[in-house]
PDB file of C-alpha atoms in Angstrom:
ATOM      1  CA  UNK A 920      43.696 -28.056 -29.593  1.00 65.00           C
ATOM      2  CA  UNK A 921      42.523 -25.375 -32.012  1.00 61.00           C
ATOM      3  CA  UNK A 922      38.910 -26.584 -31.554  1.00 59.00           C
ATOM      4  CA  UNK A 923      39.203 -26.290 -27.757  1.00 50.00           C
ATOM      5  CA  UNK A 924      40.473 -22.704 -28.003  1.00 58.00           C
ATOM      6  CA  UNK A 925      37.679 -21.722 -30.404  1.00 52.00           C
ATOM      7  CA  UNK A 926      35.071 -23.421 -28.208  1.00 50.00           C
ATOM      8  CA  UNK A 927      36.423 -21.657 -25.092  1.00 54.00           C
ATOM      9  CA  UNK A 928      36.414 -18.311 -26.905  1.00 48.00           C
ATOM     10  CA  UNK A 929      32.784 -18.710 -28.016  1.00 48.00           C
ATOM     11  CA  UNK A 930      31.712 -19.919 -24.578  1.00 50.00           C
ATOM     12  CA  UNK A 931      33.358 -16.877 -22.951  1.00 49.00           C
ATOM     13  CA  UNK A 932      31.795 -14.539 -25.523  1.00 46.00           C
ATOM     14  CA  UNK A 933      28.378 -16.067 -24.987  1.00 47.00           C
ATOM     15  CA  UNK A 934      28.708 -15.692 -21.227  1.00 52.00           C
ATOM     16  CA  UNK A 935      29.832 -12.064 -21.600  1.00 51.00           C
ATOM     17  CA  UNK A 936      26.857 -11.253 -23.830  1.00 51.00           C
ATOM     18  CA  UNK A 937      24.422 -12.773 -21.387  1.00 51.00           C
ATOM     19  CA  UNK A 938      25.395 -10.290 -18.707  1.00 54.00           C
ATOM     20  CA  UNK A 939      26.462 -13.095 -16.409  1.00 49.00           C
ATOM     21  CA  UNK A 940      23.545 -12.444 -14.092  1.00 51.00           C
ATOM     22  CA  UNK A 941      20.993 -14.950 -13.036  1.00 51.00           C
ATOM     23  CA  UNK A 942      17.654 -14.077 -11.542  1.00 52.00           C
ATOM     24  CA  UNK A 943      18.141 -12.276  -8.289  1.00 51.00           C
ATOM     25  CA  UNK A 944      15.550 -12.767  -5.605  1.00 49.00           C
ATOM     26  CA  UNK A 945      14.751  -9.559  -3.813  1.00 52.00           C
ATOM     27  CA  UNK A 946      12.076  -8.511  -1.394  1.00 52.00           C
ATOM     28  CA  UNK A 947      10.336  -6.615  -4.182  1.00 53.00           C
ATOM     29  CA  UNK A 948      10.274  -9.734  -6.357  1.00 53.00           C
ATOM     30  CA  UNK A 949       7.551 -11.275  -4.190  1.00 51.00           C
ATOM     31  CA  UNK A 950       4.157 -11.215  -5.852  1.00 51.00           C
ATOM     32  CA  UNK A 951       2.075  -8.332  -4.612  1.00 50.00           C
ATOM     33  CA  UNK A 952      -1.378  -8.841  -3.206  1.00 53.00           C
ATOM     34  CA  UNK A 953      -3.774  -8.051  -6.018  1.00 63.00           C
ATOM     35  CA  UNK A 954      -5.664  -4.816  -5.573  1.00 75.00           C
ATOM     36  CA  UNK A 955      -9.312  -5.175  -4.737  1.00 89.00           C
ATOM     37  CA  UNK A 956     -11.387  -3.921  -7.675  1.00 96.00           C
ATOM     38  CA  UNK A 957     -14.416  -2.084  -6.296  1.00 97.00           C
ATOM     39  CA  UNK A 958     -15.903  -1.538  -9.753  1.00 96.00           C
ATOM     40  CA  UNK A 959     -15.754  -5.244 -10.586  1.00 97.00           C
ATOM     41  CA  UNK A 960     -17.365  -6.165  -7.261  1.00 97.00           C
ATOM     42  CA  UNK A 961     -20.048  -3.478  -7.773  1.00 97.00           C
ATOM     43  CA  UNK A 962     -20.842  -4.845 -11.232  1.00 97.00           C
ATOM     44  CA  UNK A 963     -21.074  -8.368  -9.807  1.00 97.00           C
ATOM     45  CA  UNK A 964     -23.279  -7.691  -6.772  1.00 97.00           C
ATOM     46  CA  UNK A 965     -24.862  -4.235  -6.987  1.00 96.00           C
ATOM     47  CA  UNK A 966     -26.009  -3.478 -10.542  1.00 96.00           C
ATOM     48  CA  UNK A 967     -29.113  -5.656 -10.239  1.00 95.00           C
ATOM     49  CA  UNK A 968     -30.724  -3.103  -7.913  1.00 95.00           C
ATOM     50  CA  UNK A 969     -28.631   0.064  -8.295  1.00 95.00           C
ATOM     51  CA  UNK A 970     -27.902  -0.150 -12.030  1.00 95.00           C
ATOM     52  CA  UNK A 971     -24.587   0.319 -13.805  1.00 96.00           C
ATOM     53  CA  UNK A 972     -24.601   4.084 -13.171  1.00 96.00           C
ATOM     54  CA  UNK A 973     -26.027   3.802  -9.643  1.00 96.00           C
ATOM     55  CA  UNK A 974     -29.353   5.448 -10.494  1.00 95.00           C
ATOM     56  CA  UNK A 975     -31.642   2.502 -11.294  1.00 93.00           C
ATOM     57  CA  UNK A 976     -33.458   2.260  -7.962  1.00 88.00           C
ATOM     58  CA  UNK A 977     -34.928  -1.227  -8.437  1.00 89.00           C
ATOM     59  CA  UNK A 978     -36.712  -2.711  -5.417  1.00 86.00           C
ATOM     60  CA  UNK A 979     -36.364   0.549  -3.502  1.00 88.00           C
ATOM     61  CA  UNK A 980     -32.585   0.847  -3.946  1.00 93.00           C
ATOM     62  CA  UNK A 981     -31.210   4.308  -3.256  1.00 93.00           C
ATOM     63  CA  UNK A 982     -29.887   6.462  -6.084  1.00 95.00           C
ATOM     64  CA  UNK A 983     -26.134   6.308  -5.515  1.00 96.00           C
ATOM     65  CA  UNK A 984     -25.514   9.299  -7.787  1.00 96.00           C
ATOM     66  CA  UNK A 985     -27.224  11.588  -5.286  1.00 95.00           C
ATOM     67  CA  UNK A 986     -26.144   9.819  -2.089  1.00 94.00           C
ATOM     68  CA  UNK A 987     -24.371  12.020   0.453  1.00 96.00           C
ATOM     69  CA  UNK A 988     -23.349   9.258   2.856  1.00 96.00           C
ATOM     70  CA  UNK A 989     -19.728   9.485   4.033  1.00 97.00           C
ATOM     71  CA  UNK A 990     -17.394   6.532   3.440  1.00 97.00           C
ATOM     72  CA  UNK A 991     -17.821   4.999   6.917  1.00 98.00           C
ATOM     73  CA  UNK A 992     -21.619   5.056   6.614  1.00 98.00           C
ATOM     74  CA  UNK A 993     -21.476   3.513   3.125  1.00 97.00           C
ATOM     75  CA  UNK A 994     -19.281   0.749   4.547  1.00 98.00           C
ATOM     76  CA  UNK A 995     -21.830   0.227   7.352  1.00 98.00           C
ATOM     77  CA  UNK A 996     -24.767   0.027   4.928  1.00 98.00           C
ATOM     78  CA  UNK A 997     -22.979  -2.425   2.627  1.00 98.00           C
ATOM     79  CA  UNK A 998     -21.865  -4.519   5.602  1.00 98.00           C
ATOM     80  CA  UNK A 999     -25.133  -4.608   7.570  1.00 98.00           C
ATOM     81  CA  UNK A1000     -27.760  -3.714   4.994  1.00 97.00           C
ATOM     82  CA  UNK A1001     -30.556  -1.178   5.383  1.00 94.00           C
ATOM     83  CA  UNK A1002     -34.275  -1.431   4.680  1.00 92.00           C
ATOM     84  CA  UNK A1003     -34.552  -3.616   1.537  1.00 90.00           C
ATOM     85  CA  UNK A1004     -30.782  -3.868   1.031  1.00 94.00           C
ATOM     86  CA  UNK A1005     -29.192  -7.204   1.797  1.00 94.00           C
ATOM     87  CA  UNK A1006     -26.212  -7.197   4.199  1.00 98.00           C
ATOM     88  CA  UNK A1007     -22.980  -8.325   2.562  1.00 98.00           C
ATOM     89  CA  UNK A1008     -20.934  -9.019   5.722  1.00 98.00           C
ATOM     90  CA  UNK A1009     -21.167 -12.787   5.204  1.00 98.00           C
ATOM     91  CA  UNK A1010     -20.494 -12.588   1.465  1.00 97.00           C
ATOM     92  CA  UNK A1011     -17.701 -10.020   1.048  1.00 97.00           C
ATOM     93  CA  UNK A1012     -14.498  -9.383   3.005  1.00 97.00           C
ATOM     94  CA  UNK A1013     -13.937  -6.047   4.748  1.00 97.00           C
ATOM     95  CA  UNK A1014     -11.452  -5.091   2.018  1.00 97.00           C
ATOM     96  CA  UNK A1015     -13.987  -5.810  -0.730  1.00 97.00           C
ATOM     97  CA  UNK A1016     -16.736  -3.906   1.086  1.00 98.00           C
ATOM     98  CA  UNK A1017     -14.435  -0.901   1.479  1.00 97.00           C
ATOM     99  CA  UNK A1018     -13.464  -1.099  -2.204  1.00 97.00           C
ATOM    100  CA  UNK A1019     -17.137  -1.040  -3.243  1.00 97.00           C
ATOM    101  CA  UNK A1020     -17.859   1.855  -0.867  1.00 97.00           C
ATOM    102  CA  UNK A1021     -14.975   3.819  -2.384  1.00 97.00           C
ATOM    103  CA  UNK A1022     -16.105   2.993  -5.928  1.00 97.00           C
ATOM    104  CA  UNK A1023     -19.665   4.172  -5.220  1.00 96.00           C
ATOM    105  CA  UNK A1024     -18.295   7.649  -4.544  1.00 94.00           C
ATOM    106  CA  UNK A1025     -17.175   7.790  -8.191  1.00 95.00           C
ATOM    107  CA  UNK A1026     -20.826   7.413  -9.246  1.00 95.00           C
ATOM    108  CA  UNK A1027     -21.830  10.670  -7.554  1.00 91.00           C
ATOM    109  CA  UNK A1028     -22.580  13.750  -9.610  1.00 79.00           C
TER     110      UNK A1028
END
């Protein structure tokens, strides 16, 4: 009997120390959609012609450091291409294109 009382006491103490809470599922516990990384996409697809800093100009690529195009026009150029630039509409999603267009603004001086 003494062993049962001691066991019950330790079991209760262990439960009390654990907080007695299991994992609670809440709406915020759902995994969030990962943010689209414009810099990573730029480094994957754009550095070959524009360079890491946006000023390389290979194959006639525009200098992105001095570009004055507004966001919507940058999105249009990335989507549909222009002159020697390849269109990316069949390669990148709209979200990825927008992320790259927003990142390019950070290259401006």
